[in-house]
XYZ file of C-alpha atoms in Angstrom:
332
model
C 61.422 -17.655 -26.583
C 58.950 -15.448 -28.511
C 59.406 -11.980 -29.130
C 58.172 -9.731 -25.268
C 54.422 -8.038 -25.621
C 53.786 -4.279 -24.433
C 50.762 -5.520 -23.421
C 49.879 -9.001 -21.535
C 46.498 -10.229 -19.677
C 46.187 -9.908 -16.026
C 43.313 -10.063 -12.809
C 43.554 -7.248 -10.974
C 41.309 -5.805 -7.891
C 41.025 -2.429 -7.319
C 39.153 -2.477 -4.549
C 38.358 -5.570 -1.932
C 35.321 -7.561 -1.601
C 33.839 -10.786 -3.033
C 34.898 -12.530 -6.746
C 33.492 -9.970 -8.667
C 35.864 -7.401 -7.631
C 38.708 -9.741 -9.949
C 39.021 -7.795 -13.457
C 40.872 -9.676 -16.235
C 42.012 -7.007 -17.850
C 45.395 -5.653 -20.265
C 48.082 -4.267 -18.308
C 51.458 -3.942 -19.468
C 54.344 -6.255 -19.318
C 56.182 -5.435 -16.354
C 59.933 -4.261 -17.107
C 62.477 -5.913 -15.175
C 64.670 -4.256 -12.179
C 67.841 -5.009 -12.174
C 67.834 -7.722 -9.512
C 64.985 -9.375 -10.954
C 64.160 -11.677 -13.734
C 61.272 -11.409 -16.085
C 59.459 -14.827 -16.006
C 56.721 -16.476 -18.789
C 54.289 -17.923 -16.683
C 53.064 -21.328 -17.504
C 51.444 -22.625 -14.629
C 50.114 -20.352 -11.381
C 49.090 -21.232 -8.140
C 45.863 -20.214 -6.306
C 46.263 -20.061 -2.248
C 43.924 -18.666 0.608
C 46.053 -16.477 1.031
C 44.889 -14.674 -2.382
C 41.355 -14.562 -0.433
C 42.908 -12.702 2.355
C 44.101 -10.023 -0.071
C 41.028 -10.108 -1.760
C 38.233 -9.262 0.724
C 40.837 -7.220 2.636
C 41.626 -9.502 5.401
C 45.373 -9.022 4.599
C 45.288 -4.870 3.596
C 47.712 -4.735 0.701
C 47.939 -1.164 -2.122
C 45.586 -1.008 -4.606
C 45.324 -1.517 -7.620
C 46.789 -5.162 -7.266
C 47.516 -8.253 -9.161
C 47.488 -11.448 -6.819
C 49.274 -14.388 -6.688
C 52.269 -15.284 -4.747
C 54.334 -18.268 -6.685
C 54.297 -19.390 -10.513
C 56.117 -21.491 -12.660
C 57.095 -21.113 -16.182
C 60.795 -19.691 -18.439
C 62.728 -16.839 -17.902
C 61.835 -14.249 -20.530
C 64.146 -11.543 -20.028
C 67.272 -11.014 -17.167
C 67.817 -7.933 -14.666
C 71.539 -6.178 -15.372
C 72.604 -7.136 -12.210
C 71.290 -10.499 -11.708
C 74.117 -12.480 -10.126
C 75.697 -14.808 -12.555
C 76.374 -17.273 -8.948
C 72.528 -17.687 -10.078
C 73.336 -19.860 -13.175
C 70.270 -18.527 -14.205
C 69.534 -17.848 -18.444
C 66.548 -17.323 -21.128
C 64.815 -19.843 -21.254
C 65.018 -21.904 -17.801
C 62.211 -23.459 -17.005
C 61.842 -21.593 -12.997
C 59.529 -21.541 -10.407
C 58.993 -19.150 -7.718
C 57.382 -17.112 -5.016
C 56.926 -13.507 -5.617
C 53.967 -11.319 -5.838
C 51.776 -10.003 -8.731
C 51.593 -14.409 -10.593
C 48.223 -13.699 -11.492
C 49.858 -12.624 -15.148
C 51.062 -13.807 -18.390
C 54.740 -11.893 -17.139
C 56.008 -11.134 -13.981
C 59.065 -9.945 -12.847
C 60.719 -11.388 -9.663
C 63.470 -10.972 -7.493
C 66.322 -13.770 -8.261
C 66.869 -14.026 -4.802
C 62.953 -16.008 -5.025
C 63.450 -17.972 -8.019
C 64.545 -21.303 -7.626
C 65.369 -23.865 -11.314
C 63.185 -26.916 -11.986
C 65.067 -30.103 -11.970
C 64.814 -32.271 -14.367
C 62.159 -35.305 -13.366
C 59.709 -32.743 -11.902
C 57.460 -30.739 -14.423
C 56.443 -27.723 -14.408
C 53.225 -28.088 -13.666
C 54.311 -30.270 -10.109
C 56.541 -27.823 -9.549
C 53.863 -24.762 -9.407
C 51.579 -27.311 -7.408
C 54.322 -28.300 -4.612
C 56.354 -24.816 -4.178
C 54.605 -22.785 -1.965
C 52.061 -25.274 0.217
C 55.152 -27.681 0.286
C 57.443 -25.160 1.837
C 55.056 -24.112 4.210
C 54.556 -28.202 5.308
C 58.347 -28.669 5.389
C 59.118 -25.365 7.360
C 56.434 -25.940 10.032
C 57.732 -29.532 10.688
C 61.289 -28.417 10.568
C 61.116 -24.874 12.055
C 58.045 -24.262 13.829
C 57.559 -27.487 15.962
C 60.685 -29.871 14.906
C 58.332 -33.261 14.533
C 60.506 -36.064 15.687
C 59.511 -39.881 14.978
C 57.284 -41.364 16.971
C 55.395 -38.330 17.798
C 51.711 -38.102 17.685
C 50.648 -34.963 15.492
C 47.463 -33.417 14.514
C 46.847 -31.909 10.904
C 43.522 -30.546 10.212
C 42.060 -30.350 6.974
C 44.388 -33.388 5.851
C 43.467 -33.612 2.041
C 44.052 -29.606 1.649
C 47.211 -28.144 0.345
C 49.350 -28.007 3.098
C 47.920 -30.915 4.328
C 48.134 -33.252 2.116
C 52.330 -32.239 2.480
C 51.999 -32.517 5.825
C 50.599 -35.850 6.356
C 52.976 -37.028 3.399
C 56.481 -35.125 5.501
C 54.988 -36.281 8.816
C 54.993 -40.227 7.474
C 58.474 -39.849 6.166
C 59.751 -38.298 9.444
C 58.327 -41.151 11.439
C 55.220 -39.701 13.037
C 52.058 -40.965 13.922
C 49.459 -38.774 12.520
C 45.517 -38.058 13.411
C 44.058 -36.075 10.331
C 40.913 -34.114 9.931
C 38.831 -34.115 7.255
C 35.159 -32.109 6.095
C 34.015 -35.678 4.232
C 33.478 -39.396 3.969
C 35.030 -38.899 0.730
C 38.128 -37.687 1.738
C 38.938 -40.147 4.525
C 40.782 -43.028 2.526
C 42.704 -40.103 0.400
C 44.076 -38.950 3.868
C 45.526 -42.122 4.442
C 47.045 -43.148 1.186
C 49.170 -39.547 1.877
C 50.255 -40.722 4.910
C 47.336 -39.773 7.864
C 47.480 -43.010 10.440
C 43.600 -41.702 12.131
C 41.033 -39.787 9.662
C 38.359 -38.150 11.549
C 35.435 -36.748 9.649
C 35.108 -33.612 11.572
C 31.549 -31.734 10.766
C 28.890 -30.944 13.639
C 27.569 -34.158 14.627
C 30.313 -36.455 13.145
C 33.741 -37.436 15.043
C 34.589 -36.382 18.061
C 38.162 -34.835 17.618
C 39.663 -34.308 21.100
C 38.140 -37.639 22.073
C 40.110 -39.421 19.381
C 43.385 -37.512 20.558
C 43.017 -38.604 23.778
C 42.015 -42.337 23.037
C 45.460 -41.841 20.418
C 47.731 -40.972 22.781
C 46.757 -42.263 26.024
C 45.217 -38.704 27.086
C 48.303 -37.499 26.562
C 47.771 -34.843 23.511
C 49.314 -33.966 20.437
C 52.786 -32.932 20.159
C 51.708 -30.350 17.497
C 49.003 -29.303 16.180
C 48.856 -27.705 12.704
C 45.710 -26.081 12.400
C 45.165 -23.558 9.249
C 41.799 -23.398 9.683
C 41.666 -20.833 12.531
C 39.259 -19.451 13.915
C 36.286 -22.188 14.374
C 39.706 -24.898 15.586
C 41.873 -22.824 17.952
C 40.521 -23.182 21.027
C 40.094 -26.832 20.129
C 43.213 -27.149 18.844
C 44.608 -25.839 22.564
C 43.100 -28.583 23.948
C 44.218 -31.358 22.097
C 48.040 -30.420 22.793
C 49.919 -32.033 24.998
C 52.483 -30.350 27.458
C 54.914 -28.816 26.140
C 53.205 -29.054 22.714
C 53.515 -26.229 19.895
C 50.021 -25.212 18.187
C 50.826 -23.918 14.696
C 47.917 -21.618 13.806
C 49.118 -21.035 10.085
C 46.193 -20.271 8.513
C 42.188 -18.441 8.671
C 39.963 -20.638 6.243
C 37.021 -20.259 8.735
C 38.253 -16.875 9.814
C 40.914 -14.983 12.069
C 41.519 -15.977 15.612
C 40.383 -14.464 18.091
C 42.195 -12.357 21.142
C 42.893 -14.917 24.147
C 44.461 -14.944 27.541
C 48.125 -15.853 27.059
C 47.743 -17.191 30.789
C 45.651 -20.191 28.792
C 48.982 -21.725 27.846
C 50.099 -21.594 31.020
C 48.141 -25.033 32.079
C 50.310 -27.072 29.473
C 53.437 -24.837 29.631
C 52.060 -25.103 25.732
C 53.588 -22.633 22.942
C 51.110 -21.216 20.111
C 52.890 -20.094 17.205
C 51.738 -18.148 13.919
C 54.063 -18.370 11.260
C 54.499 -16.814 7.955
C 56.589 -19.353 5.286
C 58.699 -16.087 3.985
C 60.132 -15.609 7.258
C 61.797 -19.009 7.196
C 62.764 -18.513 4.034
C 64.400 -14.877 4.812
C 68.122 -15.533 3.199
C 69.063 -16.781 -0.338
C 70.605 -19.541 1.454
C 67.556 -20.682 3.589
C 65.717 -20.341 0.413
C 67.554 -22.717 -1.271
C 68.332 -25.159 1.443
C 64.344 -25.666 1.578
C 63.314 -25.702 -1.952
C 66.188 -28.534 -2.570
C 64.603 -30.716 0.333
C 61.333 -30.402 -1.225
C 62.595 -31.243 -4.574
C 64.619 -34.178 -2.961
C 61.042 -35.356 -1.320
C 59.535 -35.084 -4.725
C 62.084 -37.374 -6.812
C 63.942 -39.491 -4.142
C 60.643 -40.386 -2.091
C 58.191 -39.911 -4.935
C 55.605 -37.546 -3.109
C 52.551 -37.493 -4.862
C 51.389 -33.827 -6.110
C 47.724 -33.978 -6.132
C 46.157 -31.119 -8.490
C 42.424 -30.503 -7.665
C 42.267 -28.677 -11.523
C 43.870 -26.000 -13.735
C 41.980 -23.326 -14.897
C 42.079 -20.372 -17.274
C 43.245 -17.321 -15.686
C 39.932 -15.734 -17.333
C 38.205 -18.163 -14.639
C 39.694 -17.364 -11.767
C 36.559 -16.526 -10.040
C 35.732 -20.028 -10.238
C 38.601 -21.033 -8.736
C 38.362 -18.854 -5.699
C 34.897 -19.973 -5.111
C 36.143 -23.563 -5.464
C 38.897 -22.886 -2.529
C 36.748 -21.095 -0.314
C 33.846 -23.578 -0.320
C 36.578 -26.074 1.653
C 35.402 -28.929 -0.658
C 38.654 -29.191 -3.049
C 41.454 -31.651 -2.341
C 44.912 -31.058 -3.276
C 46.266 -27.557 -5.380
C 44.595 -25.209 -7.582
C 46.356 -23.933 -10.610
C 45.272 -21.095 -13.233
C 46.781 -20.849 -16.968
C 47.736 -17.908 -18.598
């Protein structure tokens, strides 16, 4: 590994608002804690989520540097990182932290996971966090079981795209949701059963549900789009059903009458992927599934494009405007 900067480039907002308020600027190279490891980064991810805590919809301290997962080598080793870890210089790691919008960062052990061999680095970045959020909400927040009809909105986005692939692996029968005519036959190569193009005037979404499943409804639906979908996506569950609300492209949801789920005895859930992954040990149990997906049952990893870090504006216009399929990743 090369010698450690003082100094290393960085975006950082200082205050919230639209893609001007990202600065790539020098900040220095963040000094490891003891329980943390000082990581390279090669490859870093871009997720809405970074929106959120960009205009403000998620309050977080400022000043801030975003980004919540990377990939890359460990640089540098905390005094007290376990040596249970296995972990050493030069490792080639990915993981979920905060502060990945860097050349360095420094993250807890605990949320640092090796890359096998088989899967680069560049896959890895791509899959970590949106594939842990697919396998947890098929696993933890409504356990999909085969044969059961499911409905995943925006089907060629990053968590979608996992979720159609998990959901045709597991068995079930899948409706996806798409913004295009272009997207519709890469929903189905990734596992989606029904493609709807769903746009004002074009595909008529709880019709199709019903005509699926014998006006029965969905036994989940997994809906991170939010606000515009919710009460939609109540609708289109069946009884009994789970609505996982894991997301706000188009916006927050809205306040509603918890008596509304009393019609379907229906549960709406809104989960956060680091709550699943709480413990060392749930951390690891998931990340080695998702690796096993990725080499035993060759899941594709679709990368929409890699950009400079200098250009991360670009790529948070790109993932707002709802038009990208598959990850976004910035290089240092």
């Amino acid at each position: 590994m090369a010698p450690i900067p003082k100094m290393m480039k960085a975006i950082e907002i200082q205050t919230t608002g639209g893609t001007e308020v990202l600065q790539y600027k020098d900040i220095p190279v963040p000094i490891p804690k003891d329980n943390e490891l000082l990581i390279a980064n090669e490859f870093i991810g871009v997720n809405y989520i970074d929106t959120y805590f960009r205009t403000g919809l998620y309050p977080n301290p400022k000043p801030m540097v975003l980004g919540r997962e990377a990939s890359g080598k460990i640089a540098a080793l905390g005094s007290q990182v376990s040596k249970s870890l296995g972990f050493a210089n030069g490792d080639r790691v990915v993981y979920m932290g905060v502060s990945a919008y860097a050349e360095y960062t420094a993250c807890p052990a605990e949320k640092v996971m090796k890359i096998p061999e088989g899967i680069s680095s560049s896959d890895a970045c791509a899959a970590f966090l949106q594939g842990l959020t697919a396998l947890t909400l098929v696993e933890e927040t409504h356990k999909v079981q085969s044969g059961d009809w499911v409905l995943v909105l925006a089907a060629t986005g990053g968590v979608g795209g996992w979720l159609c692939q998990l959901l045709r692996a597991k068995g079930a029968k899948t409706i996806g949701t798409v913004g295009s005519e272009g997207k519709v036959d890469i929903a189905k190569k990734q596992g989606a059963d029904v493609v709807i193009v769903d746009r004002p005037g074009q595909g008529d979404v709880l019709k199709t549900v019903n005509e699926c499943t014998n006006g029965q409804g969905v036994a989940a639906v997994f809906d991170g789009v939010g606000k515009d979908t919710f009460e939609r996506s109540l609708e289109c569950v069946a009884r009994k059903g789970t609505v996982a609300s894991f997301g706000n492209a188009s916006g927050a949801v809205e306040p509603f009458l918890i008596s509304k789920l009393s019609a379907k005895n229906a549960k709406v859930a809104r989960p956060t992927l680091f709550n699943y992954l709480f413990t060392r040990e749930e951390f690891e149990h998931y990340a080695h599934e998702l690796f096993k997906y990725m080499i035993n049952k060759k899941f594709s990893v679709r990368i929409h494009d890699i950009y400079p870090l200098m250009d991360v504006a670009r790529a948070h216009t790109d993932i707002e405007s709802r038009k990208t399929m598959g990850k976004l990743l910035l290089t240092p």
